[in-house]
Short mmCIF file of C-alpha atoms and ligand atoms in Angstrom, two decimals:
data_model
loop_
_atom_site.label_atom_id
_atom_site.label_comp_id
_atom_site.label_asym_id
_atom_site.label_seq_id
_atom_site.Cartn_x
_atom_site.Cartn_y
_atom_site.Cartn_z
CA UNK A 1 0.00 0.00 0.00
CA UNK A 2 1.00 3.72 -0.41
CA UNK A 3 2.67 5.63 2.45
CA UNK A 4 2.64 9.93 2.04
CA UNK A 5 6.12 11.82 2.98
CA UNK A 6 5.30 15.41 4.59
CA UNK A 7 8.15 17.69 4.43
CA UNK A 8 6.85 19.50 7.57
CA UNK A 9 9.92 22.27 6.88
CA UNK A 10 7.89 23.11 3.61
CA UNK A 11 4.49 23.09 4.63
CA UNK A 12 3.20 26.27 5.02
CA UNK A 13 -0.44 25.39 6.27
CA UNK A 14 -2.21 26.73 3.43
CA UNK A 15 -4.56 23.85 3.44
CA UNK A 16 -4.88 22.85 -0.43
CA UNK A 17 -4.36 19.11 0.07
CA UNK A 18 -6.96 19.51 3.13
CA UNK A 19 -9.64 20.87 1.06
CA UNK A 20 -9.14 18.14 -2.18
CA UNK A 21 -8.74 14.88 0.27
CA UNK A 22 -10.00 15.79 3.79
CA UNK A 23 -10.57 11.72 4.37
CA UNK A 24 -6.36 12.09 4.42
CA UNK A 25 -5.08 15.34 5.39
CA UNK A 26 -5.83 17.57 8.17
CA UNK A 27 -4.64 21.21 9.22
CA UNK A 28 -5.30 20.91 13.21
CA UNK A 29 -5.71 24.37 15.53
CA UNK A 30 -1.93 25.34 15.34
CA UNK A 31 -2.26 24.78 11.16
CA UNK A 32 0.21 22.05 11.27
CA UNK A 33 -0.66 19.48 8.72
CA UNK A 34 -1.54 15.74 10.05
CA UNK A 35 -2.09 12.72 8.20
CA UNK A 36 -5.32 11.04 8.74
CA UNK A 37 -3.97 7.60 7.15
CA UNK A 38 -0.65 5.42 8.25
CA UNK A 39 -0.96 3.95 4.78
CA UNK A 40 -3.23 5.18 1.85
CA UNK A 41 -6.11 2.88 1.04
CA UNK A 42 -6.32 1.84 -2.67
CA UNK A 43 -9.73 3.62 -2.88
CA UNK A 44 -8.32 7.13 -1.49
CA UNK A 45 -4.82 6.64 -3.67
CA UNK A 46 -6.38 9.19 -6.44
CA UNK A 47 -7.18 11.54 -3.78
CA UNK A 48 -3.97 11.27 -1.76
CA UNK A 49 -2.02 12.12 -5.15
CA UNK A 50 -4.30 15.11 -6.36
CA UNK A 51 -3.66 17.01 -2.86
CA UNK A 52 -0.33 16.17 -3.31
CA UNK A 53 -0.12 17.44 -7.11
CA UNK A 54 -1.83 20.96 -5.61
CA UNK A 55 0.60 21.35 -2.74
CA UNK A 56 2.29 24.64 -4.18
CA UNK A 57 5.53 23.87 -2.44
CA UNK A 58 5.74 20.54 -2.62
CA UNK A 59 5.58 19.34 1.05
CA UNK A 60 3.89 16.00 0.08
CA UNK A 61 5.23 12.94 -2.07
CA UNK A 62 3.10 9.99 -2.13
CA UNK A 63 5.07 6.96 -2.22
CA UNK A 64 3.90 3.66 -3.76
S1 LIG B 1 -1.09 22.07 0.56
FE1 LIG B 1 1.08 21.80 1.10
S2 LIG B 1 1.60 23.64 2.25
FE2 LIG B 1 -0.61 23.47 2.23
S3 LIG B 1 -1.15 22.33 4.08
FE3 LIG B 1 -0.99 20.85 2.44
S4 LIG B 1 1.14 20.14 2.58
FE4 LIG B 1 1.04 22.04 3.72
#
């Protein structure tokens, strides 16, 4: 299954990925980005990469 790599240095809490795949990514109180998943489920994998793609520095990678 698919893991996601946050580059919490390059996040910058503007909440793209959040608002694309909210089943997967979460800005808490403080606007520091968790992930909802350990591993990405085959039926969230399109989502996981779309908030990835719209990440406009490039904090998340989605690994296979
Ligand atoms: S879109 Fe990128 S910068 Fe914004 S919260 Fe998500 S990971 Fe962080």
């Amino acid at each position: 299954m698919s893991r996601i790599e946050l580059d919490r240095d390059r996040c910058e809490g503007h909440g793209l990925c959040e608002e694309i795949a909210p089943e997967i990514y979460r800005l808490d109180d403080d606007a520091e980005l968790e992930l909802l998943v350990d591993e990405v489920p085959p039926e969230l994998l399109a989502k996981a990469e779309a908030g990835a793609r719209v990440c406009p520095v490039a904090a998340l990678r989605v690994l296979s």
